[in-house]
Amino acid sequence: MRLIIIGSGYVGLVSGTCLAELGHDVLCVDCDRTKIANLRAGRLPIFEPKLAEMVARNLRNGRLHFAETLPTIGLETAAVIIAVGTPPLPNGSADLSAILAAARDIAGKATHNVLVAIKSTVPVATGDLVEAVMIGERPDLSIMVASNPEFLREGSAIDDFMGADRIVVGTNSDAAQKILKAVYAPLSLKGIPIVCVDRRGSELIKYAANAFLATKIAFINEIADFCEAIDADIDQVAAGVGLDRRIGSAFLQAGPGYGGSCFPKDTSALLTSAQDHAVNLRLVETTIASNEARRRGLGQRVTAALGGSVAGRTISVLGITFKPNTDDTRDAPGLALAAALQSGGARLRVFDPKGMSMAQPQLQKAFFAEDAYQCAQGSDCIVLATHWAEFASLDPVRLAQLVKRRVLVDLRNGLDAEAFSDAGFVVHGIGRRRRLPKVRSTPVVITRRRMIDRRQSATHLLNGSGAGLPPPEHNGLPR
């Protein structure tokens, strides 16, 4: 099928590439000439595992194309998919200007009846607005507007598309539903359910799903604070809670709060939209407030670990993206932390495997290191802000020899607290009791077997199994 994707950002590029991988002929359109030129040459504007290889393969096979302008839309085009950005406005609502511009562009280029599927995350009734705009532009055409939200997680977007939990199609048009079912038929044949609902219901499903996940994160972070107060271990608590099939273990990893391009803007847009309809979403409102308070408190955690002041201290921040396996720093907790530390007079050293270029304009006074060990050189405190897998295999003994003071603040519970304690670090985790350095008369030797155990523990945490509970030998309890 011939498909046109308007927008070649994160959602548009991933969706278009995956649809080409499924066998469709896909044209991705974006007004950014530099981006299009780079994409035609196989140079991607974002980092996403597996994406570069898939783009290159479909460019070679002739199924994926890129253009700066929307071509004439004739009968050969099965559907036009809108995947442009909907950033937040100052009042928290979604900016729909790019959506409406795309709708007008489609109406102007269509020569026959057209199906428009909105994949961008948009407030309820946006489909109604798009349909009205397009009919106003082209009353001579029969225009079908459907909702087809995405559920992609940065860092695992290809797997999320090709192995989705569900595909949501929102339309009351049998013809539109039939076309979109055909678009996703290769995935449906693999057993992925296609959920057909009305358009407004589809638009709300996306917002409701993200709001619920954000609420789980805020909830477990508050429980982690309680664990610290009563000397309990959040990993053990989360594991016990997550084994309940009604709850599940996903998104029960305590940390610095949610960030990224979706949860902050989507919860805010949902809340604003509900208020426009005179509906109070108290849980969503509290989730937003709880997360904002957590982010504001990150600097205080590091300050407390250093005795009440960071002025003149050198602090090493490991990870600056909002999550691993992406270069996206939008609303990243690590950036909020870095700003707080700099305002307190700290000198920052930063390392991230993929997000350095994105963070540099925002942290111009920081030193950006080539690796984690260089980042730790001469620091008074090491802070783990993003749980990249490679950080889990860092050598605590080597780090202990590089730092000025052996203080670790692990905002992701992603490092082996016992191993760092063995190496002389005071370890401050999230929802865990503070680990004091162990006094030894002989040098610490961490064996190859121990390093392998730590890597396996990190993989266990990153995969989310057991709600992030490490294996028993690393459960944080005294032996």
Coordinates of C-alpha atoms in Angstrom, one line a residue:
M1 CA 0.0 0.0 0.0
R2 CA 1.1 3.6 -0.7
L3 CA 1.3 5.6 2.5
I4 CA 2.4 9.1 3.2
I5 CA 3.7 10.2 6.7
I6 CA 3.7 13.9 7.5
G7 CA 6.4 14.5 10.0
S8 CA 9.8 12.8 10.2
G9 CA 10.5 13.3 13.9
Y10 CA 10.6 10.5 16.4
V11 CA 7.1 9.1 15.9
G12 CA 6.9 9.8 12.1
L13 CA 10.4 8.3 11.3
V14 CA 9.9 5.2 13.5
S15 CA 6.4 4.6 12.2
G16 CA 7.2 5.2 8.6
T17 CA 10.3 3.0 8.7
C18 CA 8.4 0.2 10.4
L19 CA 5.5 0.4 7.9
A20 CA 8.1 0.1 5.1
E21 CA 9.6 -2.9 6.9
L22 CA 6.1 -4.4 6.8
G23 CA 6.1 -4.1 3.0
H24 CA 4.3 -0.8 2.4
D25 CA 5.6 1.9 0.1
V26 CA 6.1 4.9 2.4
L27 CA 6.9 8.5 1.8
C28 CA 7.9 10.6 4.9
V29 CA 7.5 14.3 4.4
D30 CA 9.1 17.0 6.5
C31 CA 9.7 20.7 5.9
D32 CA 13.2 20.6 7.4
R33 CA 15.4 20.5 4.3
T34 CA 18.5 19.6 6.2
K35 CA 16.8 16.7 8.0
I36 CA 15.4 15.3 4.7
A37 CA 18.8 15.6 3.0
N38 CA 20.4 13.7 5.9
L39 CA 17.7 11.0 6.0
R40 CA 18.1 10.4 2.2
A41 CA 21.8 9.8 3.0
G42 CA 20.9 7.5 5.9
R43 CA 21.9 10.0 8.6
L44 CA 19.3 10.0 11.4
P45 CA 18.4 13.0 13.5
I46 CA 17.8 10.8 16.6
F47 CA 19.4 7.7 18.2
E48 CA 17.1 4.7 18.5
P49 CA 18.3 1.1 18.7
K50 CA 17.8 -0.8 15.4
L51 CA 16.4 2.3 13.6
A52 CA 19.5 3.2 11.5
E53 CA 19.8 -0.3 10.1
M54 CA 16.1 -0.5 9.3
V55 CA 16.1 2.9 7.6
A56 CA 19.2 1.9 5.5
R57 CA 17.6 -1.4 4.5
N58 CA 14.4 0.1 3.3
L59 CA 16.1 2.9 1.5
R60 CA 18.0 0.2 -0.4
N61 CA 14.9 -1.8 -1.1
G62 CA 13.1 1.3 -2.4
R63 CA 10.2 1.1 0.1
L64 CA 11.1 4.2 2.1
H65 CA 11.4 7.7 0.6
F66 CA 11.8 11.2 2.0
A67 CA 10.5 14.5 0.6
E68 CA 10.4 18.2 1.7
T69 CA 7.0 18.9 0.3
L70 CA 3.7 17.0 0.1
P71 CA 3.0 15.6 -3.4
T72 CA -0.3 15.4 -5.1
I73 CA -2.4 12.8 -3.3
G74 CA -4.2 10.6 -5.7
L75 CA -6.0 7.3 -5.7
E76 CA -2.7 5.4 -5.3
T77 CA -2.4 6.7 -1.8
A78 CA -4.2 4.5 0.7
A79 CA -3.8 6.9 3.7
V80 CA -2.0 10.0 4.9
I81 CA -0.7 9.7 8.5
I82 CA -0.1 12.9 10.5
A83 CA 2.8 12.4 12.9
V84 CA 3.8 16.0 13.7
G85 CA 4.7 17.4 17.1
T86 CA 2.2 18.7 19.6
P87 CA 4.4 20.5 22.1
P88 CA 2.9 22.1 25.2
L89 CA 1.7 25.7 25.2
P90 CA 2.3 27.9 28.3
N91 CA -1.1 27.0 29.7
G92 CA -0.3 23.3 29.4
S93 CA -2.6 22.5 26.5
A94 CA -1.3 20.9 23.3
D95 CA -0.2 23.1 20.4
L96 CA -2.2 21.9 17.4
S97 CA -0.8 24.4 14.9
A98 CA 1.3 21.8 13.1
I99 CA -1.7 19.4 13.0
L100 CA -4.0 22.0 11.4
A101 CA -1.3 23.1 9.0
A102 CA -0.9 19.4 7.9
A103 CA -4.6 19.1 7.5
R104 CA -4.8 22.2 5.3
D105 CA -1.8 20.9 3.2
I106 CA -3.5 17.6 2.7
A107 CA -6.8 19.2 1.7
G108 CA -4.9 21.3 -0.8
K109 CA -3.0 18.4 -2.4
A110 CA -5.8 15.8 -2.5
T111 CA -7.4 15.0 -5.9
H112 CA -9.6 12.3 -4.7
N113 CA -11.3 11.2 -1.5
V114 CA -8.7 10.7 1.3
L115 CA -8.2 9.0 4.6
V116 CA -6.3 10.9 7.2
A117 CA -5.0 9.1 10.3
I118 CA -3.8 11.1 13.2
K119 CA -0.9 9.4 15.0
S120 CA 0.2 12.4 16.9
T121 CA -0.9 12.6 20.5
V122 CA -3.8 15.0 20.5
P123 CA -6.6 16.1 22.9
V124 CA -10.0 14.6 22.6
A125 CA -12.1 16.1 19.7
T126 CA -9.0 17.1 17.7
G127 CA -10.2 14.7 15.0
D128 CA -13.5 16.7 14.8
L129 CA -11.5 19.9 14.4
V130 CA -9.3 18.4 11.7
E131 CA -12.3 17.1 9.8
A132 CA -14.0 20.5 10.0
V133 CA -11.0 22.3 8.7
M134 CA -10.5 19.9 5.8
I135 CA -14.1 19.9 4.8
G136 CA -14.0 23.7 4.9
E137 CA -11.0 23.7 2.6
R138 CA -12.4 21.0 0.3
P139 CA -16.1 20.6 0.5
D140 CA -16.0 18.7 -2.8
L141 CA -14.2 15.7 -1.3
S142 CA -15.3 12.9 1.0
I143 CA -12.7 13.1 3.8
M144 CA -12.3 10.5 6.5
V145 CA -10.4 11.4 9.6
A146 CA -9.3 8.6 12.0
S147 CA -7.3 8.4 15.2
N148 CA -4.4 6.0 15.3
P149 CA -2.3 6.8 18.3
E150 CA 1.2 5.5 18.9
F151 CA 2.5 3.7 22.0
L152 CA 6.2 3.8 21.4
R153 CA 8.8 4.0 24.2
E154 CA 12.0 5.7 23.3
G155 CA 14.8 3.1 23.5
S156 CA 12.6 0.3 22.4
A157 CA 10.4 1.9 19.7
I158 CA 11.1 -0.6 17.0
D159 CA 10.1 -3.6 19.2
D160 CA 7.1 -1.6 20.5
F161 CA 5.8 -1.1 16.9
M162 CA 6.6 -4.5 15.5
G163 CA 5.5 -6.4 18.6
A164 CA 2.8 -4.0 19.9
D165 CA 0.5 -4.8 22.8
R166 CA -2.4 -3.5 20.6
I167 CA -3.1 -1.3 17.7
V168 CA -5.9 1.3 18.3
V169 CA -8.0 2.5 15.4
G170 CA -10.6 5.2 16.2
T171 CA -13.2 5.9 13.6
N172 CA -16.9 5.4 12.9
S173 CA -16.3 4.9 9.2
D174 CA -16.4 1.3 8.0
A175 CA -14.3 2.3 5.0
A176 CA -11.6 3.9 7.1
Q177 CA -11.5 1.0 9.5
K178 CA -11.1 -1.4 6.6
I179 CA -8.1 0.5 5.2
L180 CA -6.3 0.8 8.5
K181 CA -6.9 -2.9 9.2
A182 CA -5.2 -3.6 5.9
V183 CA -2.3 -1.3 6.7
Y184 CA -1.7 -3.3 9.9
A185 CA -2.6 -6.7 8.6
P186 CA 1.0 -8.0 8.8
L187 CA 1.0 -7.3 12.5
S188 CA -2.5 -8.6 13.0
L189 CA -1.5 -11.9 11.4
K190 CA 1.1 -12.2 14.1
G191 CA -1.6 -12.1 16.8
I192 CA -1.4 -8.4 17.7
P193 CA -5.0 -7.2 18.4
I194 CA -6.5 -4.3 16.5
V195 CA -8.8 -2.4 18.9
C196 CA -11.5 -0.5 17.0
V197 CA -13.3 2.2 18.9
D198 CA -14.8 5.6 18.1
R199 CA -12.5 8.5 17.4
R200 CA -12.8 10.4 20.7
G201 CA -12.3 7.2 22.6
S202 CA -9.1 6.5 20.7
E203 CA -7.8 9.9 21.4
L204 CA -8.4 9.5 25.1
I205 CA -6.9 6.0 25.3
K206 CA -3.4 7.4 24.6
Y207 CA -3.7 10.1 27.2
A208 CA -5.3 7.8 29.8
A209 CA -2.5 5.2 29.3
N210 CA 0.3 7.7 29.8
A211 CA -1.4 9.3 32.7
F212 CA -1.8 5.9 34.4
L213 CA 1.8 5.0 33.9
A214 CA 2.9 8.4 35.2
T215 CA 0.8 7.8 38.3
K216 CA 2.5 4.5 38.9
I217 CA 5.9 6.2 38.8
A218 CA 4.8 9.0 41.2
F219 CA 3.2 6.4 43.5
I220 CA 6.3 4.2 43.8
N221 CA 8.5 7.2 44.3
E222 CA 6.4 8.3 47.3
I223 CA 6.5 4.8 48.7
A224 CA 10.3 4.9 48.3
D225 CA 10.4 8.1 50.4
F226 CA 8.4 6.2 53.1
C227 CA 10.8 3.3 52.9
E228 CA 13.7 5.6 53.7
A229 CA 11.8 6.9 56.7
I230 CA 11.1 3.5 58.1
D231 CA 14.3 1.7 57.1
A232 CA 12.7 -0.6 54.5
D233 CA 13.9 -1.5 51.0
I234 CA 11.9 -0.2 48.1
D235 CA 13.1 -2.9 45.7
Q236 CA 11.7 -5.6 48.0
V237 CA 8.4 -3.7 48.5
A238 CA 8.0 -3.1 44.7
A239 CA 8.7 -6.7 44.0
G240 CA 6.0 -7.8 46.4
V241 CA 3.5 -5.3 45.0
G242 CA 4.4 -6.0 41.4
L243 CA 3.8 -9.7 41.6
D244 CA 0.1 -9.0 42.0
R245 CA -1.3 -9.7 38.5
R246 CA -3.8 -6.8 39.0
I247 CA -0.9 -4.4 39.3
G248 CA 2.1 -5.7 37.5
S249 CA 5.8 -4.9 37.9
A250 CA 6.2 -2.4 35.1
F251 CA 6.9 1.2 36.0
L252 CA 7.4 0.3 39.7
Q253 CA 11.1 1.3 39.7
A254 CA 11.8 4.1 42.1
G255 CA 13.9 6.9 40.8
P256 CA 14.2 10.7 40.1
G257 CA 10.7 11.0 38.6
Y258 CA 9.5 10.8 35.0
G259 CA 10.7 13.0 32.2
G260 CA 11.0 12.8 28.4
S261 CA 8.8 14.1 25.6
C262 CA 5.6 12.3 26.5
F263 CA 4.6 12.0 30.2
P264 CA 5.1 15.6 31.2
K265 CA 3.3 17.1 28.3
D266 CA 0.6 14.4 28.0
T267 CA -0.4 14.6 31.7
S268 CA -0.5 18.4 31.5
A269 CA -2.6 18.4 28.2
L270 CA -5.0 15.8 29.6
L271 CA -5.5 17.9 32.8
T272 CA -6.1 21.1 30.8
S273 CA -8.5 19.3 28.4
A274 CA -10.5 17.9 31.3
Q275 CA -10.7 21.3 33.0
D276 CA -12.0 22.8 29.7
H277 CA -14.9 20.3 30.0
A278 CA -15.4 21.2 33.7
V279 CA -14.0 17.8 34.9
N280 CA -11.6 17.5 37.8
L281 CA -8.9 14.8 37.4
R282 CA -7.5 15.0 40.9
L283 CA -5.3 11.9 40.5
V284 CA -3.6 13.3 37.4
E285 CA -3.3 16.7 39.1
T286 CA -1.6 15.2 42.1
T287 CA 0.7 13.0 39.9
I288 CA 2.0 16.1 38.2
A289 CA 2.5 17.9 41.5
S290 CA 4.2 14.9 43.0
N291 CA 6.6 14.5 40.1
E292 CA 7.5 18.2 40.0
A293 CA 8.2 18.2 43.7
R294 CA 10.5 15.1 43.3
R295 CA 12.5 16.8 40.6
R296 CA 12.9 19.9 42.7
G297 CA 14.2 17.7 45.5
L298 CA 17.0 16.0 43.5
G299 CA 19.5 18.6 44.3
Q300 CA 18.7 18.4 48.0
R301 CA 19.5 14.7 48.0
V302 CA 23.0 15.4 46.7
T303 CA 23.4 18.4 49.0
A304 CA 22.5 16.3 52.0
A305 CA 24.9 13.5 51.0
L306 CA 27.7 16.1 51.0
G307 CA 26.9 17.5 54.4
G308 CA 24.6 20.4 53.6
S309 CA 26.4 22.3 50.8
V310 CA 27.6 21.7 47.3
A311 CA 29.4 25.0 46.9
G312 CA 32.8 24.5 45.5
R313 CA 32.3 20.8 45.2
T314 CA 33.0 18.8 42.1
I315 CA 30.1 16.5 41.2
S316 CA 30.1 13.8 38.5
V317 CA 26.8 13.1 36.9
L318 CA 26.5 9.8 35.0
G319 CA 23.7 9.9 32.5
I320 CA 21.9 13.0 31.3
T321 CA 19.2 11.6 29.0
F322 CA 15.8 11.0 30.5
K323 CA 16.2 7.2 30.1
P324 CA 18.7 4.8 28.6
N325 CA 19.0 3.9 24.9
T326 CA 18.0 7.3 23.6
D327 CA 19.7 10.7 23.1
D328 CA 16.6 12.6 24.2
T329 CA 17.2 15.0 27.0
R330 CA 13.8 16.7 27.0
D331 CA 12.5 17.2 30.6
A332 CA 15.3 14.8 31.7
P333 CA 15.6 14.6 35.5
G334 CA 19.4 14.8 35.1
L335 CA 19.2 18.2 33.6
A336 CA 17.0 19.4 36.5
L337 CA 19.5 18.0 38.9
A338 CA 22.4 19.6 37.1
A339 CA 20.7 23.0 37.1
A340 CA 20.1 22.8 40.8
L341 CA 23.7 21.8 41.6
Q342 CA 25.1 24.6 39.5
S343 CA 22.9 27.1 41.2
G344 CA 24.3 25.8 44.5
G345 CA 27.8 26.5 43.4
A346 CA 28.9 23.0 42.3
R347 CA 31.3 22.3 39.5
L348 CA 29.8 19.6 37.2
R349 CA 31.5 16.8 35.3
V350 CA 29.0 15.0 32.9
F351 CA 29.1 11.8 30.9
D352 CA 26.3 10.2 28.9
P353 CA 26.8 7.5 26.2
K354 CA 24.5 9.2 23.7
G355 CA 23.1 12.5 25.0
M356 CA 26.2 14.7 25.3
S357 CA 25.5 16.9 22.2
M358 CA 21.9 17.4 23.3
A359 CA 22.9 18.5 26.8
Q360 CA 25.9 20.7 26.1
P361 CA 23.9 23.8 25.0
Q362 CA 22.0 23.6 28.3
L363 CA 25.0 23.0 30.5
Q364 CA 27.6 25.3 29.1
K365 CA 29.7 25.5 32.3
A366 CA 29.9 21.8 32.8
F367 CA 32.9 19.6 31.8
F368 CA 31.8 16.8 29.4
A369 CA 34.0 13.8 29.8
E370 CA 34.9 11.1 27.3
D371 CA 33.9 8.2 29.6
A372 CA 32.6 7.5 33.1
Y373 CA 36.0 7.2 34.6
Q374 CA 37.2 10.5 33.3
C375 CA 33.9 12.0 34.5
A376 CA 34.6 10.7 38.1
Q377 CA 38.2 12.1 38.2
G378 CA 38.6 14.3 41.3
S379 CA 35.0 14.4 42.2
D380 CA 33.4 14.8 45.6
C381 CA 30.4 12.9 44.7
I382 CA 29.3 10.6 41.9
V383 CA 25.6 10.7 40.9
L384 CA 23.9 8.1 38.8
A385 CA 21.1 9.9 37.0
T386 CA 20.4 7.6 34.1
H387 CA 20.7 3.8 34.3
W388 CA 22.6 3.0 31.1
A389 CA 23.6 -0.7 31.1
E390 CA 27.3 0.1 30.7
F391 CA 27.3 1.9 34.1
A392 CA 26.4 -1.3 35.9
S393 CA 29.8 -2.8 35.0
L394 CA 31.8 0.1 36.3
D395 CA 34.7 -0.9 38.6
P396 CA 34.0 0.6 42.1
V397 CA 37.7 0.0 43.2
R398 CA 39.0 2.0 40.2
L399 CA 36.5 4.7 40.8
A400 CA 37.5 4.9 44.4
Q401 CA 41.1 5.6 43.3
L402 CA 39.9 8.4 41.0
V403 CA 37.6 10.4 43.3
K404 CA 38.4 13.0 45.9
R405 CA 35.6 11.8 48.2
R406 CA 33.9 8.4 48.1
V407 CA 30.2 9.4 48.0
L408 CA 27.7 7.8 45.6
V409 CA 24.2 9.1 45.1
D410 CA 22.4 6.4 43.0
L411 CA 19.1 8.0 41.8
R412 CA 18.2 4.8 39.8
N413 CA 19.3 2.1 42.2
G414 CA 21.2 0.8 39.2
L415 CA 24.6 0.1 40.8
D416 CA 25.7 -2.6 43.2
A417 CA 25.5 -0.8 46.5
E418 CA 27.4 -3.6 48.3
A419 CA 30.3 -3.5 45.9
F420 CA 30.6 0.3 46.2
S421 CA 30.4 0.0 50.0
D422 CA 33.1 -2.6 49.8
A423 CA 35.2 -0.1 47.8
G424 CA 34.8 2.5 50.6
F425 CA 31.9 4.6 49.3
V426 CA 29.0 5.9 51.3
V427 CA 26.1 4.9 49.1
H428 CA 22.8 6.9 49.0
G429 CA 20.1 5.1 47.1
I430 CA 16.4 5.7 46.5
G431 CA 14.1 4.1 49.0
R432 CA 17.1 2.2 50.5
R433 CA 19.0 2.5 53.8
R434 CA 22.2 4.4 53.4
R435 CA 25.3 2.1 52.9
L436 CA 28.3 3.0 54.9
P437 CA 31.8 2.0 53.7
K438 CA 33.1 -1.2 55.1
V439 CA 36.3 -1.1 57.0
R440 CA 38.8 -3.7 55.7
S441 CA 42.4 -4.4 56.6
T442 CA 43.2 -5.7 53.2
P443 CA 42.6 -4.2 49.7
V444 CA 39.2 -5.0 48.1
V445 CA 39.4 -7.4 45.2
I446 CA 36.3 -7.7 43.0
T447 CA 36.5 -11.0 41.2
R448 CA 35.5 -11.6 37.6
R449 CA 32.6 -13.7 38.9
R450 CA 31.4 -10.7 41.0
M451 CA 31.6 -8.5 37.9
I452 CA 29.4 -10.9 36.0
D453 CA 26.9 -11.1 38.8
R454 CA 26.7 -7.3 38.8
R455 CA 26.1 -7.2 35.0
Q456 CA 23.3 -9.8 35.4
S457 CA 21.8 -7.8 38.2
A458 CA 21.8 -4.7 36.1
T459 CA 20.1 -6.5 33.2
H460 CA 17.5 -7.8 35.6
L461 CA 16.8 -4.2 36.7
L462 CA 16.7 -2.7 33.2
N463 CA 14.3 -5.4 31.9
G464 CA 11.9 -4.5 34.7
S465 CA 11.5 -8.2 35.9
G466 CA 10.7 -8.5 39.5
A467 CA 10.0 -4.7 39.7
G468 CA 13.8 -4.1 39.7
L469 CA 14.6 -6.4 42.6
P470 CA 18.2 -7.6 42.3
P471 CA 19.2 -11.2 42.9
P472 CA 19.2 -12.3 46.5
E473 CA 23.0 -12.0 46.9
H474 CA 22.6 -8.2 46.2
N475 CA 19.4 -7.4 48.0
G476 CA 20.9 -4.8 50.2
L477 CA 20.5 -6.7 53.5
P478 CA 23.4 -7.4 55.8
R479 CA 25.0 -10.8 55.4

